[in-house]
Coordinates of N, CA, C and O in Angstrom, one line a residue:
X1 N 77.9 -142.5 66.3 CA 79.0 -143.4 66.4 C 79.9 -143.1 65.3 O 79.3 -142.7 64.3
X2 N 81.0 -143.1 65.0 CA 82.2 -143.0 64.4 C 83.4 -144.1 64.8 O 83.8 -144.5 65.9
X3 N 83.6 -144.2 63.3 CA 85.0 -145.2 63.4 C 84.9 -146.5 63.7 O 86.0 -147.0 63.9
X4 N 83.9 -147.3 63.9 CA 83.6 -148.9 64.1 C 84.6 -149.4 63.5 O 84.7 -149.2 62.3
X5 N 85.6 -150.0 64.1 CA 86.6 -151.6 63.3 C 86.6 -152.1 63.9 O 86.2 -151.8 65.0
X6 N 87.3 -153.8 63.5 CA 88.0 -154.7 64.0 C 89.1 -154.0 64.9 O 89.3 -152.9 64.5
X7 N 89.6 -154.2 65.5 CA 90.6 -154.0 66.5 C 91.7 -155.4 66.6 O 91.3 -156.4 67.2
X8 N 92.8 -155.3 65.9 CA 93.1 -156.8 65.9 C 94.2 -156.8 67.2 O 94.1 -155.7 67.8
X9 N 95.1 -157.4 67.7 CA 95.7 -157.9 68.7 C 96.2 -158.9 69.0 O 95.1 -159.5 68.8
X10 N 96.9 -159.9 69.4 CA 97.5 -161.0 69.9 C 97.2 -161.5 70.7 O 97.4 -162.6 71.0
X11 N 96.4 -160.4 71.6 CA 95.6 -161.5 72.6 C 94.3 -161.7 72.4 O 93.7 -161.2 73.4
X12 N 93.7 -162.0 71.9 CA 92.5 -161.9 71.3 C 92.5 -163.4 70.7 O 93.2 -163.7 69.7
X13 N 91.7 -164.4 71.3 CA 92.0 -165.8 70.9 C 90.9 -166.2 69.4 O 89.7 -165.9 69.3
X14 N 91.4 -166.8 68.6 CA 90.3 -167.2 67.9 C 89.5 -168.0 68.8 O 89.8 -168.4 69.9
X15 N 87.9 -168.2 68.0 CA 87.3 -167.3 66.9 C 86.8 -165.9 67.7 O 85.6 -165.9 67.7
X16 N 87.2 -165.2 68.0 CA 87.1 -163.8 68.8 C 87.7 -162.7 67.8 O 88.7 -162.7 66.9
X17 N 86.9 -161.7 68.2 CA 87.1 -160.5 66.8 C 86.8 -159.5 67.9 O 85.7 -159.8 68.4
X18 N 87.6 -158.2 68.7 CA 87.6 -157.2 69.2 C 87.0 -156.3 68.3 O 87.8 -155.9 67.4
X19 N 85.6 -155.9 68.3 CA 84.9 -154.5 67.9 C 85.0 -153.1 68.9 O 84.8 -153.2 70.1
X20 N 85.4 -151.6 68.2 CA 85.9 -151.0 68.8 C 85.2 -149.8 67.9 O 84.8 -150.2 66.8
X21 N 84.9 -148.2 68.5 CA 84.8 -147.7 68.2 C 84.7 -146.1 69.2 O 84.9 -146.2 70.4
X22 N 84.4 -144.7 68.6 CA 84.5 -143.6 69.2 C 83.1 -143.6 69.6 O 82.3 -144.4 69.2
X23 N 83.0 -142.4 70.5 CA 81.5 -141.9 71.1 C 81.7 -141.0 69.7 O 82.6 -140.6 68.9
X24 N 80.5 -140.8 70.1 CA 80.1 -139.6 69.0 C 80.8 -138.4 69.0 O 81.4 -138.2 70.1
X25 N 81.0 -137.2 68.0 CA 81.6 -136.4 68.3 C 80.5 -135.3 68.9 O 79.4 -135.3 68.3
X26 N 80.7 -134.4 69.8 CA 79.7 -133.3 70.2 C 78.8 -133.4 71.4 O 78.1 -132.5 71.8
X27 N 79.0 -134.8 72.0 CA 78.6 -135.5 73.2 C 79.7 -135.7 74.2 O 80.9 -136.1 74.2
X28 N 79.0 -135.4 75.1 CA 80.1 -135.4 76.5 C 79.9 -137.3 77.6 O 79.0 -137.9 78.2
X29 N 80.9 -137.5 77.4 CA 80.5 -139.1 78.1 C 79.7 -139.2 78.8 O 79.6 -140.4 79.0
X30 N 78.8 -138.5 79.5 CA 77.6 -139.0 80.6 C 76.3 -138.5 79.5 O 75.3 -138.3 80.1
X31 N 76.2 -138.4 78.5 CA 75.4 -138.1 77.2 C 75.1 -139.6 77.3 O 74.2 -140.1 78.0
X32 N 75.9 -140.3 76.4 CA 75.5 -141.8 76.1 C 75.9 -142.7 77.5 O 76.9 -142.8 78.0
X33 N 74.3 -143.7 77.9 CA 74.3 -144.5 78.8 C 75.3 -145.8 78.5 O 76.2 -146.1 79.3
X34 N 75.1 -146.4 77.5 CA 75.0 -147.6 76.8 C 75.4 -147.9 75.0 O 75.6 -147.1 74.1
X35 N 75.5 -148.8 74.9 CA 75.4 -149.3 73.5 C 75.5 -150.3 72.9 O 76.5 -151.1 73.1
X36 N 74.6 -150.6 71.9 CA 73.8 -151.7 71.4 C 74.7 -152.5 70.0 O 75.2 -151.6 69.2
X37 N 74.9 -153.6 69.8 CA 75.8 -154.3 69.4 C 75.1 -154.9 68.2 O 75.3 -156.0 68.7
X38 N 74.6 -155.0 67.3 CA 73.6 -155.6 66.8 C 74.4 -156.6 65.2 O 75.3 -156.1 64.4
X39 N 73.8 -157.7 65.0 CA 75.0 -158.2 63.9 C 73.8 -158.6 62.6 O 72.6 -158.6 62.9
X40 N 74.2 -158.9 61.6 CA 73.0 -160.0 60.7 C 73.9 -159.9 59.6 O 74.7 -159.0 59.3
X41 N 73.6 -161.4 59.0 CA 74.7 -162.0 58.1 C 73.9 -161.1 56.1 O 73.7 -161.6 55.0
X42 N 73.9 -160.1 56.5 CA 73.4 -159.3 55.1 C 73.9 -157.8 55.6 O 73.8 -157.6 56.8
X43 N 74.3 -156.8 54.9 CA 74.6 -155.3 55.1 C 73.1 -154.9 55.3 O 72.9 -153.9 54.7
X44 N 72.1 -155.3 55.7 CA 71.0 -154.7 56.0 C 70.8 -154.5 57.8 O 70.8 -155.6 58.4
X45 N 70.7 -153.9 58.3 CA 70.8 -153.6 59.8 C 69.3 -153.6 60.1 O 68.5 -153.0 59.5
X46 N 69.0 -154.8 61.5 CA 68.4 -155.6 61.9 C 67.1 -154.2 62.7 O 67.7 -153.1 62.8
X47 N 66.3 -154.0 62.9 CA 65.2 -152.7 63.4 C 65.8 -152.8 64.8 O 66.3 -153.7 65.5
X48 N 65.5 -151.5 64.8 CA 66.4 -150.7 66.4 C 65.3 -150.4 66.9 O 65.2 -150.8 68.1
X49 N 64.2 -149.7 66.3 CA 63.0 -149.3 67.0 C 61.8 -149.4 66.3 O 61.1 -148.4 66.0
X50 N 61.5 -150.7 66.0 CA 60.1 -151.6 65.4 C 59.6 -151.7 66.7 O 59.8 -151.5 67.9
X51 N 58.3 -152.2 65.5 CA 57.1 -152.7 66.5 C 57.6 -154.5 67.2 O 56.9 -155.3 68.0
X52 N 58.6 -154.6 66.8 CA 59.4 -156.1 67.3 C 60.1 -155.7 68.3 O 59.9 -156.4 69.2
X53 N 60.9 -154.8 68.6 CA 61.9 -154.3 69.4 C 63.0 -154.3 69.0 O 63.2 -154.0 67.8
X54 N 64.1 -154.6 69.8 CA 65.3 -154.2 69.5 C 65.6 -155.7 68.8 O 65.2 -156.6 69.6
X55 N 66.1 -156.4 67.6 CA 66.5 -157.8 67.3 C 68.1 -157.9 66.7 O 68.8 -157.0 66.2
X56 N 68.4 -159.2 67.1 CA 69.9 -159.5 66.6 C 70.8 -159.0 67.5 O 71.8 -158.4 67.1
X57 N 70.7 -159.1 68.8 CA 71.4 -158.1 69.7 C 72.7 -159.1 69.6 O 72.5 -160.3 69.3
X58 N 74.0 -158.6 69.8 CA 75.1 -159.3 70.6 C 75.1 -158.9 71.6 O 74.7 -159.7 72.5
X59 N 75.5 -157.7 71.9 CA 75.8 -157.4 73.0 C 75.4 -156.3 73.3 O 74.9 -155.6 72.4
X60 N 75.5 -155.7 74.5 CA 75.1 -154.3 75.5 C 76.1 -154.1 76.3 O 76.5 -154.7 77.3
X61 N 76.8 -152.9 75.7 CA 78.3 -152.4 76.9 C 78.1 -151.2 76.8 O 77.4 -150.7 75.9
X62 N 79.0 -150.5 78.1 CA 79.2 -149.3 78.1 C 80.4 -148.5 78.0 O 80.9 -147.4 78.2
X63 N 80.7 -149.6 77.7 CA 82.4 -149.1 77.3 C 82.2 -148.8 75.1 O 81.2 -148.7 74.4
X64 N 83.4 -148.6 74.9 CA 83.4 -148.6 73.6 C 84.3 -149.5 73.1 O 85.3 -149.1 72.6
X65 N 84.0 -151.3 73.2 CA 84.4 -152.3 73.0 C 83.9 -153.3 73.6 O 83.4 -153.4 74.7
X66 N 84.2 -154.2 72.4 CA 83.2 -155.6 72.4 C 84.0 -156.6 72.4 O 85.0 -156.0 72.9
X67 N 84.4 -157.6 72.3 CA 85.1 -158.9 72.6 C 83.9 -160.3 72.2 O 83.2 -160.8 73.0
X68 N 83.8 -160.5 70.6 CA 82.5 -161.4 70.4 C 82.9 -162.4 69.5 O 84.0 -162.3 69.0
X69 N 81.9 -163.4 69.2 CA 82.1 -164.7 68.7 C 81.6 -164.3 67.6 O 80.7 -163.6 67.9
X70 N 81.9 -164.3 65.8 CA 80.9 -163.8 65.1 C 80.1 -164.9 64.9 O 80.6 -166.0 64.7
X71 N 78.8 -164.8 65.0 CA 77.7 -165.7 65.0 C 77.5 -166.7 63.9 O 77.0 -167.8 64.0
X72 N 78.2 -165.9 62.2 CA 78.3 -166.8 61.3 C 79.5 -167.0 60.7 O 80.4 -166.2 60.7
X73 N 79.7 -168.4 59.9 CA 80.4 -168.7 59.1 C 80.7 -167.9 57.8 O 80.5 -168.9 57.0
X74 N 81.0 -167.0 57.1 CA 80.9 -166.1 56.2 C 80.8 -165.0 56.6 O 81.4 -164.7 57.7
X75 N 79.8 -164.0 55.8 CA 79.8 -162.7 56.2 C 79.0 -162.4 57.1 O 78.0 -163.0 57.2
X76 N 79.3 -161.4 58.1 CA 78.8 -161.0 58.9 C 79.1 -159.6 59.5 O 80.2 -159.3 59.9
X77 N 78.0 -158.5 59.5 CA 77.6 -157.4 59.6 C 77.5 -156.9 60.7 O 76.7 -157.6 61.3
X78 N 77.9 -156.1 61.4 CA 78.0 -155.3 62.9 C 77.5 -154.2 62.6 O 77.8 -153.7 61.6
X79 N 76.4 -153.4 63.6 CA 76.3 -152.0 63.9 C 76.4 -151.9 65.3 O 76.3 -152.9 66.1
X80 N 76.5 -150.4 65.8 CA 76.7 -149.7 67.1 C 75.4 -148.7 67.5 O 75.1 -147.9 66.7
X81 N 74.6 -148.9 68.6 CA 74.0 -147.7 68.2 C 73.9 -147.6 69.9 O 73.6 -148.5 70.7
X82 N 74.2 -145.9 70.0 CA 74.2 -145.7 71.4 C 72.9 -145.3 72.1 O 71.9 -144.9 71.4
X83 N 72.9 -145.3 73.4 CA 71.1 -145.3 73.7 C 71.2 -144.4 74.9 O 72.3 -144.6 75.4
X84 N 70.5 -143.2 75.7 CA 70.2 -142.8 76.7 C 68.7 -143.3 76.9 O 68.0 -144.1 76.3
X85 N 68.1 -142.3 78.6 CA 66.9 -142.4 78.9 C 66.1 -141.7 77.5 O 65.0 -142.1 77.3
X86 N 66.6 -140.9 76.9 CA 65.5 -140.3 76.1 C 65.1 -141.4 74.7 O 64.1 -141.4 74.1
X87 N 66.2 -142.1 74.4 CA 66.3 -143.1 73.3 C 67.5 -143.5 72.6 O 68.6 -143.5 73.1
X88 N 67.2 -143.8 71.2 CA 68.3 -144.7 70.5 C 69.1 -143.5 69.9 O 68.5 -142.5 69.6
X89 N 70.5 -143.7 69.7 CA 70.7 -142.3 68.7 C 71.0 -142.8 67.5 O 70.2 -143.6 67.2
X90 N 71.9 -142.6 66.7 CA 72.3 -142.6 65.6 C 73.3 -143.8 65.6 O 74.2 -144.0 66.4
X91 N 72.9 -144.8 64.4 CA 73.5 -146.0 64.3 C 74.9 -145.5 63.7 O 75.2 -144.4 63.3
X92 N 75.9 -146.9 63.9 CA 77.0 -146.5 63.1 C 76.9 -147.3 61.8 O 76.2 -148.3 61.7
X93 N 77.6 -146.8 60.5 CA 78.2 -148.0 59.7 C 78.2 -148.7 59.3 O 79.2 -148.5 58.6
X94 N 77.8 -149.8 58.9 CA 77.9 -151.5 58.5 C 79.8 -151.5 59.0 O 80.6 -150.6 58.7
X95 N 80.1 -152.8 59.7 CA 81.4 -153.2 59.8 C 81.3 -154.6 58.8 O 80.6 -155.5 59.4
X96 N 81.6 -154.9 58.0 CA 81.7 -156.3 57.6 C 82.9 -157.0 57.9 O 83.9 -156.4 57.7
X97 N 82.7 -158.7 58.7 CA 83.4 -158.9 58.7 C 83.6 -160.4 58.3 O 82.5 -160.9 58.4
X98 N 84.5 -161.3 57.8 CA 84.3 -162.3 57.2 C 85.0 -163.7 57.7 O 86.2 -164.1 57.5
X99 N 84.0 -164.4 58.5 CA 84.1 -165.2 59.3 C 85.0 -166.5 59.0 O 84.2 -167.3 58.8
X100 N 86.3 -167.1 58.9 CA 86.5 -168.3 58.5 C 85.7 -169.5 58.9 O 85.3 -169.6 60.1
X101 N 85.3 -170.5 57.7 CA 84.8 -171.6 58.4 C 85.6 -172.9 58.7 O 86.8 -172.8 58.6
X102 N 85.3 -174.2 59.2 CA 86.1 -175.2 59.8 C 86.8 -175.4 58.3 O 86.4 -175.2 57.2
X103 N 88.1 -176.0 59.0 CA 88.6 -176.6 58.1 C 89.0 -177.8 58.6 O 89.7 -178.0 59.5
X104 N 88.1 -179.1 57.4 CA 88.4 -179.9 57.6 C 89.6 -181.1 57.3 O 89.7 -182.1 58.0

C-alpha cells in the first residue's frame, strides 16, 4: 500500500472522512482482490493475522476508497492492507486522524 490520506472534498458530509490510497507499486490490478480497512484509537495496528483473526475491521472494498464514520471522538488510526487467495500483503502506514467532538 502507498500514499493512505484523507481525501477532503465538498461533498463529503460531516462526520464522514473519504480514505484514499494507491495499489502497491509492482502489482498488476487483478494481483490484489480486496482490501481491509482496519482503525483503533492508538498508532498501534489492530492483528491482521492472529490467532483472533482479522479485528477492528471498518470496512472491505475493492476499490481504493473508503467513505467512513470515524468510530471515535479524538484520535483515530487507519491502516490498509490488501488481500488475495494466497493471503494478506503488506499493511499500509498509520493515517491519523483527529475526530471533532460535539459541541455543546
Amino acid at each position: 500500500m502507498q500514499n493512505l490520506r484523507q481525501f477532503i472534498a465538498r461533498d463529503i458530509p460531516s462526520p464522514f472522512i473519504k480514505l484514499k490510497w494507491k495499489r502497491a507499486l509492482d502489482t498488476d490490478p487483478g494481483d490484489v482482490k480486496g482490501y481491509i480497512i482496519q482503525y483503533n484509537s492508538s498508532n498501534v495496528q489492530p492483528e491482521i493475522d492472529g490467532s483472533r483473526g482479522v479485528v477492528n475491521v471498518i470496512g472491505i472494498v475493492t476499490s481504493t476508497s473508503i467513505i467512513i464514520a470515524p468510530p471515535f471522538v479524538g484520535a483515530n488510526y487507519f491502516w490498509v492492507t490488501p488481500f488475495n487467495a494466497v493471503g494478506y500483503g503488506v499493511s499500509s502506514d498509520a493515517l491519523f486522524y483527529n475526530a471533532p467532538g460535539k459541541v455543546s
